[in-house]
Structures are given as C-alpha cells and as structure tokens.
Amino acid sequence: MEAECLSTTMEEGFKGLLRLTGSVKNYDWGRPAKESCVARLYSLNSGVQIDENQPYAEFWMGTHDSGPSYVVEEKGRTDNGYSNGGGIKEKCTLKDWIEKNPSVLGQTVLTKWGTQLPFLFKVLSVEKALSIQAHPDKDLAILLHKEQPLVYKDDNHKPEMALALTEFEALCGFTSLEELKVTVQTVPEIVEVVGNALAKQVLDLNEDDTEEKVKLVLRKLFTEMMSSSKDVITEVLAKLISRLNIKNKARQLTDKEQLVLRLDKQYPADVGVLAAFLFNYVKLKPGEALYLGANEPHAYMYGECIECMATSDNVVRAGLTPKHRDVSTLCSMLTYRQGNPEILHGTTVNPYTVRYLPPFDEFEVDRCILPPHSTVAFPSAPGSSMFVVMGGEGTMTTSAEEIVAEGDVLFAPANTNITIATSSGLHLYRAGVNSRFFEE
C-alpha cells in the first residue's frame, strides 16, 4: 500500500528543490543497456541495477500516470516539508504532491491547466526506428479517448520537441512537391502500389496549383499506400530491396535509399519502409532541436535526445511497428503540409545556457553546460521547472544548498531563484512552461 503523500506547510510557500525518481521504459527500439544513456541515468537516479539483457528506451520525468515520478523523502531531512521518517520513501507521486501543494505550479499555470503539470520531460535512447506516427490535436484527442480509452489514454494533445544529445536522425513531415514528383519518377515500386492514374495526378501537379489541391492528391497517395494489403507490400518491397542492392554495386546510394535498406532489416515487409520515401529525412547535430505540432507525421530513427511535450501519451501509428496500428485515423488526421521542418538552434540566455522555445504554451527547454569553476543563475519564473543532470556534479542553491550529480532529477516550484555552481563541470537540462505564455 502506498504511503500517505504528506503536504508541505504552504503558509510560507515551498521554496526548496524536490528530488525525484523517474520511470523507465524498455521498449524494443531502445538501445542495449551498456550503450544507453537512459539506462545509465535511470540506474543513477533510482539506485536500481540495470538489466543488461534489456533495451532501455525512455526515461520519464513528470506526472503522467503511465510513467510517474516519485518524491524522494530522505531520512533526517525537514526542509522538504515532510515529517522525518525511517529510510527513503518513494511512494508519493509528484502528481499527488502537486495536488496537495497546487501553488507550486504558479497561479497563471493553475488557471490554465489546473493541478496537472502541463509538460512531460523525457530522455530517449533510440537504437532502431520508432513507428511512423502522429499525435492528435486537442479535439481529436478528446474524441479518440472517448471512443477507445484503452488505446488513447489521454484527452490532451501532444505537441513535442526533440533536442539532440548525439547526432539524431528522424523522418518528419512530407517532402516538398518537387521532391515528391522526383520520388514518384524514380521509385517504380511506389507506382506499382498506388497505380499509374494516381502517380500521374502527382506528376501533373505544379506550383500554380492551390495548396488544397496538392494536399488532396498527397492524401490520396499516402492513404492508398498505407492501406495496401500485406501481400502487395511484401512483394513490392522484395523488388525494391533487390533493386537497391544491385544499384549499390554501381553507384553510391542516396541517404534515403540507405535508410530504406536499414529500415527493411529492422521491420521486414513493413509498409513504413516504402512510406519513408515520402518524408523529410532530418539529421540533427547535438544542440539542434526539432518540434512537431499536432497531426504531423514523424518517426525517430536513431540517436539520443532530450524530449519534451504536453502531458499526453496519445500516439496514432501506421507503420514500422509491431504495436496497434490505426491507419484510417492517421491518414484522415494529417495536415499534409509539405516542406522541410524548422530546426531550432536555441537562443542564448547567458554564457552557459541556450533556450529552445517551440510555438507551444506548455513547455520550453534550457540546455546548460557549465565549465569547471563557474556559476549560473536561473531567475524565478512564474511557472515550475524540472531539472535533469546529464553529467558532472555541482550545487543547486535556493533556500538551501543541494549537491547534485549525474542522474539527479529535481522539481523547482514557481517563483524560485536558483543558483547553480560547479568546480568540476556540470551538464544539465531544464524543462518549464514556455516563457512566452506568461507574456501574453
């Protein structure tokens, strides 16, 4: 039975830092334990020994029921507002603690989102491709949750941002019209699946056509492809892979062609392998970020990243996955917007910190890399923040000083000034409500 989640005495307000343990996900696409940043962080954060036979995919920090964070109550501590107890307790979820101490979110956040922490913070270690997917907008999320609550567990939208820790590869959004026409001309297997008439409609499009006309043709093409029978896709992919392997002996394959060969090894005879030709293939360098709005198709391919999103776990999948697929919903919900996605490089807020501001109210992310013998201030913000230490060690000071090191996760209430210092070097990330939200 879970221990009672004791509330802080809020007359004076809680101004300290709350230590948390996060949750881990061992999805099949995760990296092997020994190579996974997620495995290392989770082990350091929780004290749990990693299982070297398991892949480690995601480390969750937040209030979502599918991967809750827990408040750590340490023996002998009183500054966190809990009564002294024996040993370390980890039975109080951050969600329960916030519900008992709602003012830690800040009044503006409470008015907008209630006692729900509006963002979910993650670290991802990707070894093989995630599913071709999209996240529903708010209205569709409410509908899907009502109709299929066991599949779509949230009635909230899920805009998200991935910030590369290593070189990071993703498929994101549909290619430009020009590139789409080249693809139809040079990948005969696509024509075999969708038919000559539909392929001709694509090739007949031009820049003078209305955006709606182009989107309609693209939607027909994508829906026809994704709805094809397993037998047709199996046969066509066999031809495609054979053709690419022969071409590989005569010339250097394009990046997209090499990716398709890789995807076929990971997900043989999967329609997502063919669909990859229709999407932008993006390669982020460490420190670059990619944001994804509602109803935009994407799939992470490889690498490690910090991820932040609105608090939701709704995913509509249609390829590159053994999980539940909802092809008709995915094909009907997409925006069919074309062109390269915007890459965020962040804005410098001080010599050591870069801030990434996506066009979503729920979150922003700061990347802070402190060299040895340096100090940085995080001024108080009207909303709460979450910190994860990725490397090194140092101190975080509010009303008291906390020693922090790799694997530590800390929650900072709204209106808390924080000073961070290190003698050896420190690398950390902060998630918080988007500062532009408070300027509106």
CSV table of C-alpha atoms in Angstrom, one decimal:
chain,number,residue,atom,x,y,z
A,1,MET,CA,0.0,0.0,0.0
A,2,GLU,CA,1.3,3.4,-0.9
A,3,ALA,CA,2.4,5.7,1.9
A,4,GLU,CA,0.4,8.9,2.5
A,5,CYS,CA,1.6,11.8,0.5
A,6,LEU,CA,2.2,14.5,3.1
A,7,SER,CA,1.6,18.1,2.1
A,8,THR,CA,4.0,20.9,2.7
A,9,THR,CA,3.0,23.7,5.0
A,10,MET,CA,2.1,26.3,2.4
A,11,GLU,CA,1.6,29.4,4.5
A,12,GLU,CA,5.2,30.4,3.8
A,13,GLY,CA,5.4,28.6,0.5
A,14,PHE,CA,7.7,25.8,-0.6
A,15,LYS,CA,10.9,27.3,-2.0
A,16,GLY,CA,13.2,24.3,-2.0
A,17,LEU,CA,14.0,21.7,-4.6
A,18,LEU,CA,12.2,18.4,-4.6
A,19,ARG,CA,14.2,15.4,-5.5
A,20,LEU,CA,12.5,12.8,-7.8
A,21,THR,CA,12.9,9.4,-9.2
A,22,GLY,CA,11.8,8.9,-12.8
A,23,SER,CA,10.3,6.0,-14.6
A,24,VAL,CA,12.0,3.9,-17.3
A,25,LYS,CA,10.6,2.2,-20.5
A,26,ASN,CA,12.2,-0.8,-22.0
A,27,TYR,CA,10.7,-0.6,-25.5
A,28,ASP,CA,12.1,-2.8,-28.2
A,29,TRP,CA,13.5,0.1,-30.2
A,30,GLY,CA,15.7,1.2,-27.2
A,31,ARG,CA,19.5,1.0,-27.0
A,32,PRO,CA,21.2,-2.0,-25.4
A,33,ALA,CA,21.8,-1.4,-21.7
A,34,LYS,CA,25.5,-0.9,-21.9
A,35,GLU,CA,25.2,1.8,-24.6
A,36,SER,CA,22.1,3.5,-23.4
A,37,CYS,CA,22.1,7.0,-21.8
A,38,VAL,CA,18.6,6.2,-20.5
A,39,ALA,CA,19.9,3.0,-18.7
A,40,ARG,CA,22.8,5.0,-17.1
A,41,LEU,CA,20.6,7.9,-16.0
A,42,TYR,CA,17.8,5.6,-14.6
A,43,SER,CA,20.3,3.5,-12.6
A,44,LEU,CA,22.0,6.5,-11.1
A,45,ASN,CA,18.6,8.2,-10.4
A,46,SER,CA,16.9,5.2,-8.9
A,47,GLY,CA,19.7,3.1,-7.5
A,48,VAL,CA,18.2,0.1,-9.5
A,49,GLN,CA,20.7,-2.1,-11.2
A,50,ILE,CA,20.2,-2.2,-15.0
A,51,ASP,CA,19.3,-5.5,-16.7
A,52,GLU,CA,22.0,-5.9,-19.4
A,53,ASN,CA,19.6,-8.1,-21.5
A,54,GLN,CA,17.0,-5.4,-21.9
A,55,PRO,CA,16.9,-2.4,-24.2
A,56,TYR,CA,16.5,1.0,-22.5
A,57,ALA,CA,14.4,3.4,-24.5
A,58,GLU,CA,12.9,6.2,-22.4
A,59,PHE,CA,13.4,7.9,-19.1
A,60,TRP,CA,10.2,9.8,-18.0
A,61,MET,CA,10.1,12.8,-15.6
A,62,GLY,CA,6.7,14.2,-14.8
A,63,THR,CA,3.1,13.4,-13.6
A,64,HIS,CA,1.8,11.2,-16.4
A,65,ASP,CA,0.2,8.0,-14.9
A,66,SER,CA,2.0,5.8,-17.5
A,67,GLY,CA,5.4,6.8,-16.1
A,68,PRO,CA,5.1,8.7,-12.9
A,69,SER,CA,7.9,10.4,-11.0
A,70,TYR,CA,8.1,9.9,-7.2
A,71,VAL,CA,9.1,12.3,-4.5
A,72,VAL,CA,12.2,11.1,-2.6
A,73,GLU,CA,12.0,11.7,1.1
A,74,GLU,CA,15.3,11.3,2.7
A,75,LYS,CA,15.9,10.3,6.3
A,76,GLY,CA,16.5,13.2,8.6
A,77,ARG,CA,15.5,15.9,6.1
A,78,THR,CA,13.0,18.5,7.2
A,79,ASP,CA,13.4,21.3,4.6
A,80,ASN,CA,11.3,19.4,2.1
A,81,GLY,CA,8.3,19.8,4.2
A,82,TYR,CA,7.8,16.1,5.1
A,83,SER,CA,7.9,14.7,8.6
A,84,ASN,CA,11.1,12.7,9.4
A,85,GLY,CA,10.8,9.0,8.7
A,86,GLY,CA,12.9,5.9,8.6
A,87,GLY,CA,14.8,5.3,5.4
A,88,ILE,CA,13.9,6.7,1.9
A,89,LYS,CA,10.3,6.7,0.8
A,90,GLU,CA,9.4,6.8,-2.9
A,91,LYS,CA,5.7,6.2,-2.6
A,92,CYS,CA,4.4,9.7,-3.1
A,93,THR,CA,4.0,10.6,-6.7
A,94,LEU,CA,4.8,14.0,-7.9
A,95,LYS,CA,1.3,14.2,-9.2
A,96,ASP,CA,-0.2,13.6,-5.8
A,97,TRP,CA,2.3,16.0,-4.2
A,98,ILE,CA,1.3,18.8,-6.6
A,99,GLU,CA,-2.4,18.2,-6.0
A,100,LYS,CA,-1.7,18.7,-2.3
A,101,ASN,CA,0.5,21.7,-2.9
A,102,PRO,CA,-1.0,23.4,-6.0
A,103,SER,CA,0.6,26.8,-5.5
A,104,VAL,CA,4.0,25.3,-6.5
A,105,LEU,CA,2.8,25.5,-10.2
A,106,GLY,CA,2.1,29.2,-10.0
A,107,GLN,CA,-1.2,30.9,-10.3
A,108,THR,CA,-1.1,31.5,-14.1
A,109,VAL,CA,-0.4,27.8,-14.7
A,110,LEU,CA,-3.1,26.7,-12.3
A,111,THR,CA,-5.7,29.0,-14.0
A,112,LYS,CA,-4.8,27.5,-17.4
A,113,TRP,CA,-4.2,23.8,-16.7
A,114,GLY,CA,-5.3,23.2,-13.1
A,115,THR,CA,-3.1,20.9,-11.0
A,116,GLN,CA,-1.8,19.0,-14.0
A,117,LEU,CA,1.9,19.6,-14.7
A,118,PRO,CA,1.5,20.8,-18.3
A,119,PHE,CA,4.7,19.2,-19.7
A,120,LEU,CA,6.3,15.8,-19.7
A,121,PHE,CA,10.1,15.6,-19.8
A,122,LYS,CA,12.0,12.6,-21.2
A,123,VAL,CA,15.4,11.3,-22.3
A,124,LEU,CA,15.3,8.9,-25.3
A,125,SER,CA,17.9,6.4,-26.4
A,126,VAL,CA,17.0,5.2,-29.9
A,127,GLU,CA,18.7,2.2,-31.5
A,128,LYS,CA,16.1,1.4,-34.2
A,129,ALA,CA,13.3,3.3,-35.8
A,130,LEU,CA,10.2,4.2,-33.9
A,131,SER,CA,6.8,3.9,-35.6
A,132,ILE,CA,5.5,6.2,-38.3
A,133,GLN,CA,3.1,8.2,-36.1
A,134,ALA,CA,1.3,11.4,-35.4
A,135,HIS,CA,-0.2,12.9,-32.3
A,136,PRO,CA,-3.8,14.1,-32.4
A,137,ASP,CA,-4.9,17.7,-31.8
A,138,LYS,CA,-7.0,18.6,-28.7
A,139,ASP,CA,-10.4,18.0,-30.3
A,140,LEU,CA,-9.4,14.7,-31.9
A,141,ALA,CA,-7.7,13.5,-28.7
A,142,ILE,CA,-11.0,14.1,-26.8
A,143,LEU,CA,-12.9,12.1,-29.4
A,144,LEU,CA,-10.4,9.2,-29.6
A,145,HIS,CA,-10.1,9.0,-25.8
A,146,LYS,CA,-13.9,8.7,-25.5
A,147,GLU,CA,-14.2,6.1,-28.3
A,148,GLN,CA,-11.1,4.0,-27.4
A,149,PRO,CA,-9.9,4.8,-23.9
A,150,LEU,CA,-7.7,1.7,-23.6
A,151,VAL,CA,-5.8,2.7,-26.8
A,152,TYR,CA,-5.8,6.5,-26.4
A,153,LYS,CA,-5.4,7.1,-22.7
A,154,ASP,CA,-5.4,10.9,-22.7
A,155,ASP,CA,-7.9,13.6,-23.8
A,156,ASN,CA,-5.0,16.0,-24.3
A,157,HIS,CA,-3.0,16.9,-27.4
A,158,LYS,CA,0.8,16.1,-27.6
A,159,PRO,CA,2.9,18.7,-29.3
A,160,GLU,CA,6.6,17.8,-28.7
A,161,MET,CA,10.2,18.8,-29.3
A,162,ALA,CA,13.3,16.6,-29.6
A,163,LEU,CA,16.7,18.2,-28.7
A,164,ALA,CA,19.6,16.2,-29.9
A,165,LEU,CA,22.2,14.9,-27.4
A,166,THR,CA,24.0,13.0,-30.1
A,167,GLU,CA,23.7,13.1,-33.8
A,168,PHE,CA,20.0,12.3,-34.2
A,169,GLU,CA,18.0,11.1,-37.2
A,170,ALA,CA,14.3,11.4,-37.8
A,171,LEU,CA,11.7,11.3,-40.5
A,172,CYS,CA,9.5,14.4,-40.2
A,173,GLY,CA,6.7,15.8,-42.4
A,174,PHE,CA,6.2,15.3,-46.1
A,175,THR,CA,8.8,16.2,-48.7
A,176,SER,CA,8.3,19.2,-51.0
A,177,LEU,CA,6.2,18.8,-54.1
A,178,GLU,CA,9.3,18.9,-56.3
A,179,GLU,CA,10.9,16.1,-54.3
A,180,LEU,CA,7.7,14.1,-54.2
A,181,LYS,CA,7.5,14.2,-58.0
A,182,VAL,CA,11.1,13.0,-58.3
A,183,THR,CA,10.3,10.2,-55.9
A,184,VAL,CA,7.3,9.0,-58.0
A,185,GLN,CA,9.5,9.1,-61.1
A,186,THR,CA,12.5,7.2,-59.6
A,187,VAL,CA,10.8,4.7,-57.3
A,188,PRO,CA,8.7,2.5,-59.5
A,189,GLU,CA,7.6,0.3,-56.6
A,190,ILE,CA,5.5,3.2,-55.3
A,191,VAL,CA,3.7,3.4,-58.7
A,192,GLU,CA,3.1,-0.3,-58.5
A,193,VAL,CA,1.4,0.1,-55.2
A,194,VAL,CA,-0.7,3.2,-55.8
A,195,GLY,CA,-1.4,2.7,-59.5
A,196,ASN,CA,-0.5,4.7,-62.7
A,197,ALA,CA,-3.5,7.0,-62.5
A,198,LEU,CA,-2.7,8.3,-59.0
A,199,ALA,CA,1.0,8.6,-59.9
A,200,LYS,CA,0.1,10.7,-63.0
A,201,GLN,CA,-2.0,13.0,-60.7
A,202,VAL,CA,1.1,13.7,-58.7
A,203,LEU,CA,3.3,14.3,-61.7
A,204,ASP,CA,0.7,16.7,-63.2
A,205,LEU,CA,0.8,18.9,-60.1
A,206,ASN,CA,2.7,22.2,-60.3
A,207,GLU,CA,3.5,25.2,-58.2
A,208,ASP,CA,0.4,27.1,-59.6
A,209,ASP,CA,-2.0,24.6,-58.2
A,210,THR,CA,-3.8,25.5,-55.0
A,211,GLU,CA,-2.4,24.2,-51.7
A,212,GLU,CA,-5.7,22.3,-51.1
A,213,LYS,CA,-5.4,20.5,-54.5
A,214,VAL,CA,-1.9,19.4,-53.7
A,215,LYS,CA,-2.8,18.2,-50.3
A,216,LEU,CA,-5.8,16.3,-51.6
A,217,VAL,CA,-3.6,14.4,-54.1
A,218,LEU,CA,-0.9,13.7,-51.5
A,219,ARG,CA,-3.5,12.5,-49.1
A,220,LYS,CA,-4.8,10.1,-51.7
A,221,LEU,CA,-1.3,8.8,-52.5
A,222,PHE,CA,-0.4,8.3,-48.8
A,223,THR,CA,-3.7,6.7,-47.9
A,224,GLU,CA,-3.6,4.3,-50.9
A,225,MET,CA,0.0,3.2,-49.9
A,226,MET,CA,-0.7,2.8,-46.2
A,227,SER,CA,-3.9,0.9,-46.9
A,228,SER,CA,-2.3,-1.7,-49.3
A,229,SER,CA,-2.5,-5.3,-48.4
A,230,LYS,CA,0.3,-7.1,-46.6
A,231,ASP,CA,0.8,-9.4,-49.6
A,232,VAL,CA,1.2,-6.5,-52.1
A,233,ILE,CA,3.7,-4.7,-49.8
A,234,THR,CA,5.7,-7.8,-49.2
A,235,GLU,CA,6.1,-8.5,-52.9
A,236,VAL,CA,6.9,-4.9,-53.8
A,237,LEU,CA,9.4,-4.4,-51.0
A,238,ALA,CA,11.3,-7.6,-52.2
A,239,LYS,CA,11.6,-5.9,-55.6
A,240,LEU,CA,12.7,-2.6,-54.1
A,241,ILE,CA,15.4,-4.1,-51.8
A,242,SER,CA,16.7,-6.3,-54.6
A,243,ARG,CA,16.9,-3.2,-57.0
A,244,LEU,CA,18.7,-1.1,-54.4
A,245,ASN,CA,21.2,-3.8,-53.6
A,246,ILE,CA,22.1,-4.1,-57.3
A,247,LYS,CA,22.3,-0.3,-57.6
A,248,ASN,CA,24.6,-0.2,-54.6
A,249,LYS,CA,27.2,-2.0,-56.6
A,250,ALA,CA,27.0,0.6,-59.4
A,251,ARG,CA,26.7,3.8,-57.5
A,252,GLN,CA,26.6,5.4,-54.1
A,253,LEU,CA,23.1,5.1,-52.8
A,254,THR,CA,21.4,8.3,-51.5
A,255,ASP,CA,20.9,8.8,-47.8
A,256,LYS,CA,17.2,8.0,-48.2
A,257,GLU,CA,17.9,4.8,-50.1
A,258,GLN,CA,20.5,3.7,-47.5
A,259,LEU,CA,17.9,4.4,-44.8
A,260,VAL,CA,15.3,2.3,-46.6
A,261,LEU,CA,17.7,-0.7,-46.6
A,262,ARG,CA,18.3,-0.2,-42.9
A,263,LEU,CA,14.6,0.0,-42.2
A,264,ASP,CA,13.9,-3.2,-44.1
A,265,LYS,CA,16.3,-5.1,-41.9
A,266,GLN,CA,14.6,-3.7,-38.8
A,267,TYR,CA,11.0,-4.1,-40.0
A,268,PRO,CA,10.9,-6.6,-42.9
A,269,ALA,CA,7.9,-6.3,-45.3
A,270,ASP,CA,6.5,-3.3,-43.4
A,271,VAL,CA,4.7,-0.6,-45.4
A,272,GLY,CA,6.6,2.0,-43.4
A,273,VAL,CA,9.8,1.1,-45.3
A,274,LEU,CA,8.2,2.3,-48.6
A,275,ALA,CA,6.5,5.3,-46.9
A,276,ALA,CA,9.9,6.6,-45.8
A,277,PHE,CA,10.4,7.9,-49.3
A,278,LEU,CA,7.6,10.4,-48.8
A,279,PHE,CA,9.1,12.1,-45.7
A,280,ASN,CA,11.9,14.5,-45.0
A,281,TYR,CA,14.9,12.7,-43.6
A,282,VAL,CA,16.4,15.0,-41.0
A,283,LYS,CA,19.8,14.7,-39.3
A,284,LEU,CA,20.2,16.9,-36.2
A,285,LYS,CA,23.6,17.7,-34.7
A,286,PRO,CA,23.9,17.8,-30.9
A,287,GLY,CA,22.3,21.0,-29.6
A,288,GLU,CA,19.8,21.2,-32.5
A,289,ALA,CA,16.1,20.7,-31.9
A,290,LEU,CA,13.0,19.7,-34.0
A,291,TYR,CA,9.5,20.4,-32.9
A,292,LEU,CA,6.4,18.6,-34.0
A,293,GLY,CA,2.9,20.0,-33.9
A,294,ALA,CA,-0.4,18.0,-33.8
A,295,ASN,CA,-1.3,15.9,-36.8
A,296,GLU,CA,2.3,15.9,-38.3
A,297,PRO,CA,3.7,12.6,-39.3
A,298,HIS,CA,7.2,11.6,-37.9
A,299,ALA,CA,9.4,8.8,-36.8
A,300,TYR,CA,12.6,9.0,-34.9
A,301,MET,CA,15.3,6.8,-36.5
A,302,TYR,CA,18.5,6.8,-34.4
A,303,GLY,CA,20.4,8.6,-31.7
A,304,GLU,CA,19.8,10.1,-28.2
A,305,CYS,CA,17.7,13.2,-27.3
A,306,ILE,CA,16.0,15.2,-24.7
A,307,GLU,CA,12.3,15.2,-25.4
A,308,CYS,CA,9.6,17.5,-24.0
A,309,MET,CA,5.9,17.5,-24.8
A,310,ALA,CA,2.5,18.4,-23.5
A,311,THR,CA,1.4,15.9,-20.9
A,312,SER,CA,-0.1,13.1,-23.0
A,313,ASP,CA,0.8,9.7,-24.3
A,314,ASN,CA,-1.5,9.6,-27.3
A,315,VAL,CA,0.1,8.1,-30.4
A,316,VAL,CA,-1.6,7.1,-33.7
A,317,ARG,CA,0.6,4.6,-35.5
A,318,ALA,CA,0.6,3.2,-39.0
A,319,GLY,CA,4.0,1.7,-39.9
A,320,LEU,CA,7.3,0.4,-38.6
A,321,THR,CA,5.8,-1.1,-35.5
A,322,PRO,CA,4.5,-4.4,-34.0
A,323,LYS,CA,2.1,-2.3,-31.9
A,324,HIS,CA,-1.5,-1.4,-32.7
A,325,ARG,CA,-2.0,0.4,-36.0
A,326,ASP,CA,-4.8,2.8,-36.8
A,327,VAL,CA,-4.2,3.5,-40.4
A,328,SER,CA,-7.5,5.1,-41.2
A,329,THR,CA,-7.3,7.6,-38.3
A,330,LEU,CA,-3.7,8.5,-39.2
A,331,CYS,CA,-4.4,9.1,-42.8
A,332,SER,CA,-7.5,11.2,-42.1
A,333,MET,CA,-5.9,13.4,-39.3
A,334,LEU,CA,-2.7,14.6,-41.0
A,335,THR,CA,-2.2,18.2,-42.2
A,336,TYR,CA,-0.4,17.0,-45.3
A,337,ARG,CA,1.8,20.1,-45.0
A,338,GLN,CA,4.9,19.8,-47.2
A,339,GLY,CA,8.5,21.1,-46.9
A,340,ASN,CA,11.4,20.9,-44.6
A,341,PRO,CA,10.7,21.3,-40.8
A,342,GLU,CA,12.2,24.2,-38.9
A,343,ILE,CA,15.3,23.3,-37.0
A,344,LEU,CA,15.8,25.2,-33.7
A,345,HIS,CA,19.3,26.3,-32.6
A,346,GLY,CA,18.1,27.9,-29.4
A,347,THR,CA,18.6,31.4,-28.1
A,348,THR,CA,21.5,32.3,-25.7
A,349,VAL,CA,20.2,33.5,-22.4
A,350,ASN,CA,23.6,33.6,-20.6
A,351,PRO,CA,27.1,32.4,-21.4
A,352,TYR,CA,26.3,28.8,-20.5
A,353,THR,CA,22.6,28.4,-21.3
A,354,VAL,CA,20.7,28.1,-24.5
A,355,ARG,CA,16.9,28.2,-24.5
A,356,TYR,CA,14.6,26.4,-27.0
A,357,LEU,CA,11.2,27.9,-27.5
A,358,PRO,CA,8.8,25.9,-29.6
A,359,PRO,CA,5.5,27.5,-30.6
A,360,PHE,CA,3.6,25.7,-27.8
A,361,ASP,CA,2.4,27.1,-24.5
A,362,GLU,CA,3.1,24.0,-22.4
A,363,PHE,CA,6.9,23.9,-22.5
A,364,GLU,CA,10.4,25.2,-23.2
A,365,VAL,CA,13.8,23.6,-22.7
A,366,ASP,CA,17.1,25.1,-21.5
A,367,ARG,CA,20.4,23.4,-22.2
A,368,CYS,CA,23.0,24.4,-19.6
A,369,ILE,CA,26.7,23.4,-19.9
A,370,LEU,CA,28.8,24.8,-17.1
A,371,PRO,CA,32.6,24.6,-17.4
A,372,PRO,CA,34.7,24.0,-14.2
A,373,HIS,CA,34.6,26.7,-11.6
A,374,SER,CA,31.6,28.5,-12.9
A,375,THR,CA,28.2,29.7,-11.6
A,376,VAL,CA,24.9,30.5,-13.3
A,377,ALA,CA,21.6,31.9,-12.1
A,378,PHE,CA,18.2,30.7,-13.1
A,379,PRO,CA,15.9,33.6,-12.1
A,380,SER,CA,12.5,32.9,-10.6
A,381,ALA,CA,9.8,32.0,-13.2
A,382,PRO,CA,6.0,32.3,-12.9
A,383,GLY,CA,5.8,28.5,-13.5
A,384,SER,CA,7.5,25.4,-12.1
A,385,SER,CA,10.6,23.7,-13.6
A,386,MET,CA,12.1,20.3,-13.9
A,387,PHE,CA,15.9,19.7,-14.0
A,388,VAL,CA,17.8,16.6,-15.0
A,389,VAL,CA,21.6,16.4,-14.6
A,390,MET,CA,23.2,14.7,-17.5
A,391,GLY,CA,26.8,14.8,-16.4
A,392,GLY,CA,29.3,16.2,-13.8
A,393,GLU,CA,28.4,17.4,-10.4
A,394,GLY,CA,27.8,20.7,-8.5
A,395,THR,CA,25.4,22.5,-6.3
A,396,MET,CA,21.9,24.0,-6.8
A,397,THR,CA,21.0,26.6,-4.2
A,398,THR,CA,17.6,28.0,-3.3
A,399,SER,CA,16.8,28.5,0.4
A,400,ALA,CA,19.2,25.6,1.0
A,401,GLU,CA,22.1,24.0,-0.9
A,402,GLU,CA,21.6,20.7,-2.8
A,403,ILE,CA,24.6,18.7,-4.0
A,404,VAL,CA,23.7,17.3,-7.5
A,405,ALA,CA,25.3,14.9,-9.8
A,406,GLU,CA,24.6,12.8,-13.0
A,407,GLY,CA,21.2,11.2,-12.8
A,408,ASP,CA,19.6,13.6,-10.3
A,409,VAL,CA,16.1,14.9,-11.2
A,410,LEU,CA,14.7,17.9,-9.3
A,411,PHE,CA,11.5,19.8,-9.3
A,412,ALA,CA,11.6,23.6,-8.7
A,413,PRO,CA,8.4,25.4,-7.7
A,414,ALA,CA,7.3,28.6,-9.4
A,415,ASN,CA,8.9,31.8,-8.2
A,416,THR,CA,12.1,30.1,-7.0
A,417,ASN,CA,15.5,31.7,-7.6
A,418,ILE,CA,18.2,29.1,-8.3
A,419,THR,CA,21.9,29.4,-8.3
A,420,ILE,CA,24.0,26.6,-9.9
A,421,ALA,CA,27.7,26.2,-9.3
A,422,THR,CA,30.3,23.6,-10.1
A,423,SER,CA,34.0,23.1,-9.5
A,424,SER,CA,34.4,20.1,-11.9
A,425,GLY,CA,31.8,20.9,-14.7
A,426,LEU,CA,28.1,20.3,-15.0
A,427,HIS,CA,25.8,19.5,-17.8
A,428,LEU,CA,22.0,19.7,-17.2
A,429,TYR,CA,18.7,20.4,-18.9
A,430,ARG,CA,15.6,22.3,-17.6
A,431,ALA,CA,12.0,22.0,-18.8
A,432,GLY,CA,9.4,24.6,-17.8
A,433,VAL,CA,6.3,26.3,-19.1
A,434,ASN,CA,7.0,28.4,-22.2
A,435,SER,CA,8.1,31.9,-21.0
A,436,ARG,CA,6.2,33.4,-23.9
A,437,PHE,CA,3.0,32.1,-22.3
A,438,PHE,CA,3.4,34.4,-19.4
A,439,GLU,CA,3.9,37.5,-21.7
A,440,GLU,CA,0.6,37.1,-23.4
